[in-house]
Each structure stands twice: as structure tokens, then as C-alpha cells.
């Protein structure tokens, strides 16, 4: 045994009222950081085409991050999504502080860690290990990761779930809905309950490490021997529903490639590989890892490959959905508005009997979003303001109340994956030939 913890950590709050209190404090910190003038400005521009950059003081942003990092769970997932904002709504300082939520939750105290290890492995659990580093190498929304070496020489990463997180998922979702309704954050005319229920189901799947282990094995079988990617193998003898044992893998979070010490060629290659993988997930695998958290991808410079981590959010896609997205992508590339309309109706983006003006507005929005697909050659995500244009137009249409239909809830996580892949390309300021790779996938 080695490496006693360098930080005491904190226990995970598990009661709904306790988590509601923490979430309320976090929301208050965020509102205070924006300020009265900022909130008024955001409200004034809510349905307009005017872009508002949210000014949040670093002090209040840090308090918000600290509060969510202490809560872990679904509430922290919300902060992670905020940290991946693709519109530059946040100031660079606030975005940088929020990025800590992607892999730096507050670790649990040693006493709590010891209880989890003994509960899952039994008394004398430490006899299985030659080395166990008590200081976690990463801590995210659901668990923290420890490096270990077994007596028989296996070098492992152990993902250990925070106690109480699984039980707090329902209360976190309920609390988020409460705050959304209280502060008028819900768009008019749209029932978000099915989406929140889908999020609830997804988070419960993510909290079951036995399910994640199966997903990793299924995904690895699809990727095969592709030398550009590495998926750690699962060690079943040391895995439980609350501990996931896998090969230890070297690498840095892929968004670090945005730093000046990495070459443009490396950024372009990494973004291209992950964008192609996203398309293959949908159109070839019908199995999508739907959490685009940048920290789920490590760049292994030594081997020139990308390490794929965290398959808790992996879900299969029904054949009819794959076919509908295939129709939408093909029509988008060809600028076929009639084909886009038919696919959009099939996917539930709009109703077949919606007024002509509403249908045209949705087709215009889809055409705008598909701009990288329609550009021959490399699309320069770093030089594009597409995210701002899509965000502003989408916000305007959403809050105008013109849409009577919403996509099926199961598409929510697919949208998150598409957006996350594009956000990463933007973060890396990468050039990606998206049209060519999409046409290749659609031809399969």
C-alpha cells in the first residue's frame, strides 16, 4: 500500500433537502456573479437576436464550481455541460474555472473510501494489491479513479463510485426541475418532463458499473483493432456494481491539444478521428457513447492514439432512428429541402401539419446547423462563428413558441454527442473534412 491522501475530501450529501440547499446556494452564487444588471440584460435579450456574453466574476464562478464539486452526481453533470458551452456565452475566465468540473470533483474522505472498498471487496481487500494509491488521479460526477497494481502484476485504474450518488439521482433531477420552473428557465409550450425522465434513466444506467463494463466490451468489439484508438480492458474479477477495474492508460485530456505546444496537425488529426468515430457510432455501430465530456478522451502522444474512457452513457440506437438520421444527413449534404422536411417530420422536429412558415423556419435552422456538412474540403471550426449563429437562431425560435413538436426524448443524448464533437473541434481550432467522412459513412 502507498500514497496516503493529500486532501481530506468531503462526504457526498445524500438527502434531498440537503442537496436542494447546496443547489440553491450554487444557483445563488451564479446569480450573484452575474449581477442584477446582467440578469436584466439576459431577460431583455432572451428571445432576441442580440448575443449576450454572461459576465461572471471569477470569485462567484469558483464558489459555484466548489459547490457542485462537493455535491457530485446529476447536479455536477449540469455544471459539466455548462463548461462545454460552444457559444462563448461565458467569459474565458469563467469557462476556464468551470472546466475544472469535467474531472475534478471533490474526492471522498479516506474513511468513506475505506468503507466502500471493504463493502465491495470484503475484509482484507488490500491483500489483492501490491500497490494502491489512495490519492485519486481523477474525480468526476459519479466516482473517483485510483491507480493500483495487483499482486499478479496488473496495472489498473479503479473507478470507485461515490456512496449516495446513485440514491441522489432522482432528487437531483427533481431539484433541477424545481429551480427551472421557479426561475422561468423552461421554454414556453414545451413539456420537458419526458426529457428529464430520460436523463433520470440515463444517469441510473451510468451509476451501474456492471452495465458500463458490458458497454465497454460491446464498444471494443465494434472498434476492433483500429490502431488510432485504445479502449482499456475490463478486469471482471475486481469489478463490482460500484467499482470498475480496467487497464491503466496514459494520456492527457484531448482538449489540452489546444495549448500552443501542440502542432496544428495534431489538433486536426485528433478532431478528425473523433468526428469520424461519432459518425461511425451512429451509422455503423448503432451504439453511441453519448457523453462528450472532453475528459473522456485522452491523447496518448507516445503511441499517437486516443484513449476512450467512460462508457456509462453508452446507448444503442434503434434501426429506425439510424435510418431517419441517415435520410436527414444525406438531404442536408445535398441541400434537399424536401428530403430534410420529410426526415425532420419523421424525427419529430416538426409536425406534418405544422404551418408552412414554421416548417420553413425549421428547415432554415437545420440548413444552418449543417453548414460544415455542406462545405467541400476542410471546415475551419476555429474560424467559424457557427455556434453563435445557431445558438441565437435556436433561442429565438424556441422562445417564440412557434414549434408544436419536439423530438423523441431518446434523441436528446444523440444531440448532445453531435454538439459535443463539434464543440471539441472548435476548442481545438481544428480543420475537419466533415463532408467527405459523412459521405463515406452514409454509403456503408
Short mmCIF file of C-alpha atoms in Angstrom, two decimals:
data_model
loop_
_atom_site.label_atom_id
_atom_site.label_comp_id
_atom_site.label_asym_id
_atom_site.label_seq_id
_atom_site.Cartn_x
_atom_site.Cartn_y
_atom_site.Cartn_z
CA UNK A 1 0.00 0.00 0.00
CA UNK A 2 1.18 3.54 -0.68
CA UNK A 3 0.23 7.15 -1.16
CA UNK A 4 -1.92 8.34 1.69
CA UNK A 5 -4.32 11.09 0.59
CA UNK A 6 -3.07 14.66 0.25
CA UNK A 7 -6.59 16.08 0.67
CA UNK A 8 -9.23 15.20 3.25
CA UNK A 9 -12.13 15.43 0.83
CA UNK A 10 -15.78 15.64 1.88
CA UNK A 11 -18.69 13.25 2.18
CA UNK A 12 -21.34 13.32 -0.52
CA UNK A 13 -24.60 14.99 0.65
CA UNK A 14 -27.32 12.41 0.08
CA UNK A 15 -30.64 13.76 1.43
CA UNK A 16 -32.89 15.64 -0.98
CA UNK A 17 -33.27 18.71 1.26
CA UNK A 18 -29.52 18.83 1.81
CA UNK A 19 -28.85 18.64 -1.93
CA UNK A 20 -31.59 21.19 -2.61
CA UNK A 21 -29.88 23.54 -0.15
CA UNK A 22 -26.48 23.07 -1.83
CA UNK A 23 -28.00 23.52 -5.29
CA UNK A 24 -29.81 26.65 -4.10
CA UNK A 25 -26.55 28.05 -2.74
CA UNK A 26 -24.80 27.23 -6.04
CA UNK A 27 -27.55 28.93 -8.04
CA UNK A 28 -27.34 31.93 -5.73
CA UNK A 29 -23.58 32.15 -6.26
CA UNK A 30 -24.11 32.08 -10.01
CA UNK A 31 -26.84 34.74 -9.91
CA UNK A 32 -24.73 36.94 -7.64
CA UNK A 33 -21.80 36.55 -10.01
CA UNK A 34 -23.91 37.69 -12.95
CA UNK A 35 -25.39 40.59 -11.00
CA UNK A 36 -28.70 42.41 -11.27
CA UNK A 37 -27.71 44.29 -14.43
CA UNK A 38 -26.56 41.10 -16.09
CA UNK A 39 -29.79 39.25 -15.22
CA UNK A 40 -31.87 42.14 -16.56
CA UNK A 41 -29.83 42.17 -19.77
CA UNK A 42 -30.24 38.40 -20.20
CA UNK A 43 -34.01 38.68 -19.67
CA UNK A 44 -34.25 41.58 -22.12
CA UNK A 45 -32.40 39.64 -24.83
CA UNK A 46 -33.96 36.26 -24.10
CA UNK A 47 -35.94 35.99 -27.35
CA UNK A 48 -33.96 38.43 -29.42
CA UNK A 49 -31.18 38.03 -31.94
CA UNK A 50 -28.79 40.00 -29.77
CA UNK A 51 -25.90 37.97 -28.37
CA UNK A 52 -25.28 38.32 -24.64
CA UNK A 53 -21.98 37.26 -23.13
CA UNK A 54 -22.54 36.36 -19.48
CA UNK A 55 -20.11 38.22 -17.25
CA UNK A 56 -19.49 36.21 -14.08
CA UNK A 57 -16.83 37.20 -11.59
CA UNK A 58 -14.11 34.58 -11.06
CA UNK A 59 -14.87 34.57 -7.32
CA UNK A 60 -18.54 33.66 -7.77
CA UNK A 61 -17.75 31.18 -10.53
CA UNK A 62 -15.29 29.42 -8.23
CA UNK A 63 -17.91 29.24 -5.46
CA UNK A 64 -20.40 27.76 -7.92
CA UNK A 65 -17.85 25.17 -9.05
CA UNK A 66 -16.88 24.30 -5.48
CA UNK A 67 -20.50 23.78 -4.51
CA UNK A 68 -21.24 21.44 -7.44
CA UNK A 69 -17.93 19.61 -6.96
CA UNK A 70 -19.00 18.92 -3.38
CA UNK A 71 -22.41 17.66 -4.48
CA UNK A 72 -21.19 15.38 -7.32
CA UNK A 73 -23.96 13.46 -9.10
CA UNK A 74 -26.51 14.87 -11.54
CA UNK A 75 -26.08 18.43 -10.30
CA UNK A 76 -22.40 18.31 -11.19
CA UNK A 77 -23.31 16.89 -14.61
CA UNK A 78 -25.21 20.14 -15.21
CA UNK A 79 -22.08 22.14 -14.47
CA UNK A 80 -20.04 19.92 -16.79
CA UNK A 81 -22.42 20.70 -19.65
CA UNK A 82 -22.10 24.42 -18.88
CA UNK A 83 -18.31 24.09 -19.06
CA UNK A 84 -18.59 22.77 -22.63
CA UNK A 85 -20.51 25.83 -23.85
CA UNK A 86 -19.91 26.21 -27.57
CA UNK A 87 -21.23 29.74 -27.99
CA UNK A 88 -18.64 31.66 -25.97
CA UNK A 89 -21.50 32.98 -23.83
CA UNK A 90 -19.21 32.72 -20.83
CA UNK A 91 -16.14 34.86 -20.36
CA UNK A 92 -12.87 32.97 -20.92
CA UNK A 93 -12.11 33.24 -17.19
CA UNK A 94 -15.45 31.71 -16.18
CA UNK A 95 -15.18 28.96 -18.82
CA UNK A 96 -11.69 28.07 -17.58
CA UNK A 97 -12.87 27.77 -13.97
CA UNK A 98 -15.92 25.73 -14.96
CA UNK A 99 -13.72 23.34 -16.92
CA UNK A 100 -12.48 22.01 -13.57
CA UNK A 101 -15.86 20.27 -13.21
CA UNK A 102 -15.04 17.90 -16.05
CA UNK A 103 -12.64 15.81 -13.99
CA UNK A 104 -12.05 17.43 -10.62
CA UNK A 105 -14.88 16.67 -8.24
CA UNK A 106 -14.01 16.86 -4.57
CA UNK A 107 -12.74 13.41 -3.51
CA UNK A 108 -14.41 11.47 -0.74
CA UNK A 109 -12.60 11.31 2.61
CA UNK A 110 -10.38 8.32 3.35
CA UNK A 111 -12.81 6.95 5.94
CA UNK A 112 -15.60 6.84 3.36
CA UNK A 113 -13.30 5.35 0.70
CA UNK A 114 -12.23 2.60 3.09
CA UNK A 115 -15.87 1.70 3.79
CA UNK A 116 -16.63 1.43 0.06
CA UNK A 117 -13.59 -0.78 -0.56
CA UNK A 118 -14.43 -3.10 2.32
CA UNK A 119 -18.09 -3.26 1.35
CA UNK A 120 -17.29 -4.16 -2.27
CA UNK A 121 -14.16 -6.32 -1.84
CA UNK A 122 -14.63 -7.62 1.69
CA UNK A 123 -12.35 -7.59 4.73
CA UNK A 124 -8.66 -7.80 3.88
CA UNK A 125 -9.29 -6.32 0.44
CA UNK A 126 -5.80 -4.81 0.40
CA UNK A 127 -4.19 -8.25 0.18
CA UNK A 128 -5.14 -8.37 -3.51
CA UNK A 129 -2.93 -5.37 -4.28
CA UNK A 130 0.79 -4.83 -4.38
CA UNK A 131 0.19 -1.09 -4.63
CA UNK A 132 -2.90 1.08 -4.12
CA UNK A 133 -2.67 4.86 -4.45
CA UNK A 134 -5.16 6.38 -2.04
CA UNK A 135 -4.90 9.79 -3.68
CA UNK A 136 -7.26 9.72 -6.68
CA UNK A 137 -5.85 10.59 -10.08
CA UNK A 138 -9.26 11.92 -11.16
CA UNK A 139 -12.64 12.58 -9.58
CA UNK A 140 -15.76 13.28 -11.63
CA UNK A 141 -19.50 13.49 -11.05
CA UNK A 142 -20.19 9.86 -10.14
CA UNK A 143 -16.89 8.45 -8.92
CA UNK A 144 -13.17 8.89 -8.46
CA UNK A 145 -10.30 6.96 -10.05
CA UNK A 146 -7.38 5.34 -8.23
CA UNK A 147 -4.27 3.76 -9.66
CA UNK A 148 -3.42 0.29 -8.41
CA UNK A 149 -1.18 -2.73 -9.08
CA UNK A 150 -2.34 -6.24 -8.27
CA UNK A 151 -0.21 -8.96 -6.72
CA UNK A 152 -0.04 -10.66 -10.11
CA UNK A 153 1.34 -7.51 -11.81
CA UNK A 154 -1.68 -5.92 -13.48
CA UNK A 155 -1.60 -2.11 -13.64
CA UNK A 156 -5.14 -0.89 -13.15
CA UNK A 157 -7.34 2.17 -12.90
CA UNK A 158 -10.15 1.60 -10.38
CA UNK A 159 -13.21 3.80 -10.79
CA UNK A 160 -14.88 3.87 -7.39
CA UNK A 161 -18.39 5.26 -7.12
CA UNK A 162 -19.24 7.90 -4.54
CA UNK A 163 -21.63 6.46 -1.94
CA UNK A 164 -25.07 8.01 -2.09
CA UNK A 165 -24.75 9.27 -5.68
CA UNK A 166 -26.94 6.52 -7.10
CA UNK A 167 -29.61 7.22 -4.50
CA UNK A 168 -29.46 11.00 -5.10
CA UNK A 169 -30.13 10.93 -8.85
CA UNK A 170 -33.91 11.21 -8.55
CA UNK A 171 -33.75 14.04 -6.03
CA UNK A 172 -31.21 15.95 -8.16
CA UNK A 173 -33.45 15.72 -11.23
CA UNK A 174 -36.45 16.83 -9.17
CA UNK A 175 -34.46 19.73 -7.72
CA UNK A 176 -33.25 20.84 -11.14
CA UNK A 177 -36.81 20.82 -12.43
CA UNK A 178 -37.92 22.81 -9.39
CA UNK A 179 -35.32 25.51 -9.98
CA UNK A 180 -36.04 25.55 -13.70
CA UNK A 181 -39.73 26.18 -13.11
CA UNK A 182 -39.15 28.62 -10.26
CA UNK A 183 -36.79 30.84 -12.25
CA UNK A 184 -38.69 30.61 -15.54
CA UNK A 185 -35.96 28.68 -17.34
CA UNK A 186 -38.38 26.35 -19.13
CA UNK A 187 -39.26 27.29 -22.74
CA UNK A 188 -42.96 28.06 -23.28
CA UNK A 189 -45.19 25.36 -24.72
CA UNK A 190 -42.68 22.52 -24.32
CA UNK A 191 -43.09 19.70 -21.84
CA UNK A 192 -39.60 18.89 -20.59
CA UNK A 193 -40.74 16.11 -18.24
CA UNK A 194 -40.05 13.33 -20.81
CA UNK A 195 -36.54 14.74 -21.32
CA UNK A 196 -35.84 14.88 -17.60
CA UNK A 197 -37.20 11.35 -17.20
CA UNK A 198 -34.84 10.19 -19.97
CA UNK A 199 -31.97 11.94 -18.18
CA UNK A 200 -33.01 10.18 -14.99
CA UNK A 201 -32.90 6.77 -16.71
CA UNK A 202 -29.56 7.54 -18.33
CA UNK A 203 -27.97 8.58 -15.04
CA UNK A 204 -29.19 5.43 -13.32
CA UNK A 205 -27.52 3.41 -16.08
CA UNK A 206 -24.31 5.40 -15.65
CA UNK A 207 -24.33 4.61 -11.94
CA UNK A 208 -24.35 0.84 -12.57
CA UNK A 209 -20.76 -0.13 -13.31
CA UNK A 210 -21.75 -3.68 -14.31
CA UNK A 211 -23.77 -2.14 -17.16
CA UNK A 212 -20.82 0.08 -18.09
CA UNK A 213 -18.47 -2.91 -18.19
CA UNK A 214 -20.77 -4.64 -20.68
CA UNK A 215 -20.96 -1.45 -22.76
CA UNK A 216 -17.15 -1.17 -22.90
CA UNK A 217 -16.83 -4.74 -24.13
CA UNK A 218 -19.54 -4.22 -26.76
CA UNK A 219 -17.97 -0.98 -27.96
CA UNK A 220 -14.47 -2.50 -28.10
CA UNK A 221 -15.82 -5.26 -30.32
CA UNK A 222 -17.15 -2.63 -32.74
CA UNK A 223 -13.90 -0.62 -32.85
CA UNK A 224 -11.86 -3.79 -33.34
CA UNK A 225 -8.11 -3.42 -33.92
CA UNK A 226 -8.23 0.22 -35.04
CA UNK A 227 -4.71 1.49 -34.17
CA UNK A 228 -5.96 5.06 -33.70
CA UNK A 229 -7.95 4.17 -30.59
CA UNK A 230 -7.40 2.32 -27.33
CA UNK A 231 -10.20 1.11 -25.05
CA UNK A 232 -8.99 -0.25 -21.70
CA UNK A 233 -9.91 -3.87 -20.98
CA UNK A 234 -12.22 -4.62 -18.05
CA UNK A 235 -10.96 -6.84 -15.23
CA UNK A 236 -14.11 -8.62 -14.13
CA UNK A 237 -12.59 -10.27 -11.07
CA UNK A 238 -12.09 -6.86 -9.46
CA UNK A 239 -15.21 -5.15 -10.82
CA UNK A 240 -18.50 -4.75 -8.94
CA UNK A 241 -21.63 -2.60 -9.46
CA UNK A 242 -19.77 0.20 -7.60
CA UNK A 243 -16.13 -0.42 -8.66
CA UNK A 244 -14.95 -0.67 -12.25
CA UNK A 245 -11.47 -2.15 -12.71
CA UNK A 246 -9.78 -1.53 -16.06
CA UNK A 247 -6.35 -1.27 -17.66
CA UNK A 248 -4.46 1.86 -16.70
CA UNK A 249 -3.87 4.10 -19.73
CA UNK A 250 -1.51 7.03 -20.16
CA UNK A 251 -2.56 10.28 -21.79
CA UNK A 252 -3.74 13.85 -21.30
CA UNK A 253 -7.29 15.16 -21.81
CA UNK A 254 -7.65 15.71 -25.54
CA UNK A 255 -8.65 19.37 -25.21
CA UNK A 256 -5.12 20.05 -23.92
CA UNK A 257 -4.11 19.87 -27.58
CA UNK A 258 -5.44 23.42 -27.82
CA UNK A 259 -2.30 24.54 -25.95
CA UNK A 260 0.37 26.26 -28.08
CA UNK A 261 2.91 23.47 -27.52
CA UNK A 262 0.88 21.12 -29.76
CA UNK A 263 1.01 21.42 -33.54
CA UNK A 264 -2.00 22.20 -35.71
CA UNK A 265 -1.56 18.86 -37.45
CA UNK A 266 -2.08 17.07 -34.13
CA UNK A 267 -5.21 19.11 -33.38
CA UNK A 268 -6.65 18.48 -36.84
CA UNK A 269 -5.92 14.77 -36.67
CA UNK A 270 -7.46 14.32 -33.18
CA UNK A 271 -10.61 16.23 -34.12
CA UNK A 272 -10.94 14.32 -37.38
CA UNK A 273 -10.55 10.95 -35.66
CA UNK A 274 -13.20 11.75 -33.04
CA UNK A 275 -15.62 13.29 -35.53
CA UNK A 276 -15.31 10.21 -37.76
CA UNK A 277 -15.84 7.99 -34.72
CA UNK A 278 -19.02 9.91 -33.85
CA UNK A 279 -20.41 9.23 -37.32
CA UNK A 280 -19.41 5.57 -37.18
CA UNK A 281 -21.11 5.20 -33.78
CA UNK A 282 -24.44 6.22 -35.27
CA UNK A 283 -24.35 4.88 -38.80
CA UNK A 284 -22.14 1.79 -38.43
CA UNK A 285 -22.16 0.67 -34.78
CA UNK A 286 -25.70 1.85 -33.82
CA UNK A 287 -24.01 2.13 -30.42
CA UNK A 288 -23.22 5.64 -29.18
CA UNK A 289 -21.17 6.81 -26.22
CA UNK A 290 -23.36 9.84 -25.57
CA UNK A 291 -21.28 11.75 -23.01
CA UNK A 292 -18.97 14.12 -24.93
CA UNK A 293 -17.13 15.32 -21.81
CA UNK A 294 -13.67 16.22 -23.14
CA UNK A 295 -12.00 14.37 -20.25
CA UNK A 296 -13.45 11.10 -21.56
CA UNK A 297 -10.82 11.24 -24.32
CA UNK A 298 -7.10 11.07 -23.58
CA UNK A 299 -4.40 11.82 -26.11
CA UNK A 300 -1.54 9.33 -25.94
CA UNK A 301 1.29 11.19 -27.69
CA UNK A 302 3.70 8.26 -27.38
CA UNK A 303 1.51 5.96 -29.47
CA UNK A 304 -0.31 8.66 -31.43
CA UNK A 305 -3.69 7.29 -30.41
CA UNK A 306 -6.76 8.42 -28.48
CA UNK A 307 -7.80 6.57 -25.33
CA UNK A 308 -11.57 6.21 -24.95
CA UNK A 309 -12.89 6.26 -21.39
CA UNK A 310 -16.21 6.25 -19.54
CA UNK A 311 -18.90 4.22 -21.27
CA UNK A 312 -21.62 4.66 -18.66
CA UNK A 313 -23.68 6.81 -21.04
CA UNK A 314 -23.46 4.34 -23.93
CA UNK A 315 -26.77 3.51 -25.58
CA UNK A 316 -27.93 1.52 -28.56
CA UNK A 317 -29.78 3.29 -31.35
CA UNK A 318 -32.87 1.69 -32.86
CA UNK A 319 -32.62 0.89 -36.60
CA UNK A 320 -35.47 3.26 -37.50
CA UNK A 321 -33.65 6.17 -35.83
CA UNK A 322 -30.43 5.34 -37.67
CA UNK A 323 -32.36 5.32 -40.96
CA UNK A 324 -34.05 8.64 -40.18
CA UNK A 325 -30.76 10.33 -39.32
CA UNK A 326 -29.22 8.85 -42.47
CA UNK A 327 -32.01 10.47 -44.51
CA UNK A 328 -31.51 13.79 -42.70
CA UNK A 329 -27.72 13.83 -43.16
CA UNK A 330 -27.96 12.85 -46.84
CA UNK A 331 -30.58 15.50 -47.56
CA UNK A 332 -28.57 18.12 -45.65
CA UNK A 333 -25.43 17.47 -47.69
CA UNK A 334 -27.41 17.68 -50.91
CA UNK A 335 -29.31 20.79 -49.75
CA UNK A 336 -32.51 18.88 -50.46
CA UNK A 337 -35.16 20.83 -48.53
CA UNK A 338 -37.95 18.36 -49.33
CA UNK A 339 -35.82 15.47 -48.05
CA UNK A 340 -34.88 17.44 -44.94
CA UNK A 341 -38.55 18.21 -44.31
CA UNK A 342 -39.54 14.54 -44.53
CA UNK A 343 -36.70 13.46 -42.22
CA UNK A 344 -37.45 16.27 -39.73
CA UNK A 345 -41.10 15.20 -39.52
CA UNK A 346 -40.07 11.55 -39.02
CA UNK A 347 -37.70 12.54 -36.22
CA UNK A 348 -40.33 14.71 -34.53
CA UNK A 349 -38.58 18.03 -35.09
CA UNK A 350 -41.86 19.31 -36.51
CA UNK A 351 -45.36 18.08 -37.22
CA UNK A 352 -46.56 17.08 -40.66
CA UNK A 353 -49.43 19.58 -40.37
CA UNK A 354 -47.44 22.49 -38.96
CA UNK A 355 -47.95 25.85 -40.71
CA UNK A 356 -45.73 26.41 -43.73
CA UNK A 357 -43.88 29.29 -42.07
CA UNK A 358 -42.95 27.16 -39.08
CA UNK A 359 -41.75 24.32 -41.28
CA UNK A 360 -39.62 26.66 -43.35
CA UNK A 361 -38.11 28.17 -40.20
CA UNK A 362 -37.11 24.70 -39.00
CA UNK A 363 -35.61 23.77 -42.38
CA UNK A 364 -33.63 27.03 -42.35
CA UNK A 365 -32.36 26.12 -38.87
CA UNK A 366 -31.33 22.64 -39.99
CA UNK A 367 -29.57 24.08 -43.05
CA UNK A 368 -27.67 26.47 -40.82
CA UNK A 369 -26.63 23.69 -38.45
CA UNK A 370 -25.48 21.53 -41.38
CA UNK A 371 -23.09 24.18 -42.71
CA UNK A 372 -19.94 22.05 -42.01
CA UNK A 373 -21.55 19.09 -43.81
CA UNK A 374 -22.18 21.08 -46.97
CA UNK A 375 -18.73 22.62 -47.31
CA UNK A 376 -16.41 20.68 -49.66
CA UNK A 377 -12.96 20.19 -48.20
CA UNK A 378 -11.93 21.17 -44.70
CA UNK A 379 -14.25 23.20 -42.49
CA UNK A 380 -12.32 25.50 -40.14
CA UNK A 381 -14.18 25.23 -36.82
CA UNK A 382 -11.76 27.63 -35.14
CA UNK A 383 -12.50 30.45 -37.59
CA UNK A 384 -16.26 29.89 -37.67
CA UNK A 385 -18.98 31.72 -35.73
CA UNK A 386 -21.48 28.94 -36.49
CA UNK A 387 -22.14 28.18 -32.82
CA UNK A 388 -23.18 31.76 -32.11
CA UNK A 389 -25.47 31.85 -35.16
CA UNK A 390 -27.11 28.52 -34.34
CA UNK A 391 -27.48 29.43 -30.67
CA UNK A 392 -29.08 32.81 -31.38
CA UNK A 393 -31.45 31.49 -34.02
CA UNK A 394 -32.39 28.48 -31.92
CA UNK A 395 -33.07 30.62 -28.87
CA UNK A 396 -35.21 32.99 -30.91
CA UNK A 397 -37.32 30.19 -32.36
CA UNK A 398 -37.59 28.28 -29.09
CA UNK A 399 -38.85 31.18 -27.04
CA UNK A 400 -41.18 32.41 -29.77
CA UNK A 401 -43.38 29.38 -29.08
CA UNK A 402 -43.86 28.61 -32.77
CA UNK A 403 -42.98 24.92 -32.54
CA UNK A 404 -45.66 22.44 -31.58
CA UNK A 405 -43.49 19.30 -31.82
CA UNK A 406 -40.34 18.18 -30.04
CA UNK A 407 -38.08 15.24 -30.91
CA UNK A 408 -38.44 11.96 -29.06
CA UNK A 409 -36.69 12.03 -25.68
CA UNK A 410 -34.30 9.25 -26.70
CA UNK A 411 -32.72 11.57 -29.27
CA UNK A 412 -31.63 14.03 -26.57
CA UNK A 413 -28.34 12.28 -25.86
CA UNK A 414 -27.60 11.85 -29.57
CA UNK A 415 -27.91 15.62 -29.97
CA UNK A 416 -25.57 16.08 -27.02
CA UNK A 417 -22.98 13.83 -28.68
CA UNK A 418 -23.21 15.63 -32.04
CA UNK A 419 -22.85 19.01 -30.35
CA UNK A 420 -20.03 17.83 -28.11
CA UNK A 421 -17.98 16.55 -31.05
CA UNK A 422 -18.40 19.86 -32.85
CA UNK A 423 -17.53 21.78 -29.66
CA UNK A 424 -14.31 19.80 -29.33
CA UNK A 425 -13.38 20.62 -32.93
CA UNK A 426 -13.97 24.26 -32.12
CA UNK A 427 -12.00 24.07 -28.87
CA UNK A 428 -9.06 22.60 -30.81
CA UNK A 429 -9.46 25.20 -33.59
CA UNK A 430 -9.37 22.23 -35.95
CA UNK A 431 -9.99 21.84 -39.67
CA UNK A 432 -12.12 18.80 -40.48
CA UNK A 433 -13.31 17.46 -43.85
CA UNK A 434 -16.72 16.57 -42.48
CA UNK A 435 -18.48 16.29 -45.86
CA UNK A 436 -16.15 13.55 -47.13
CA UNK A 437 -16.24 11.46 -43.96
CA UNK A 438 -20.03 11.79 -43.71
CA UNK A 439 -20.49 10.69 -47.32
CA UNK A 440 -18.27 7.67 -46.62
CA UNK A 441 -20.33 6.67 -43.56
CA UNK A 442 -23.64 7.20 -45.34
CA UNK A 443 -22.51 4.93 -48.18
CA UNK A 444 -21.98 1.99 -45.80
#
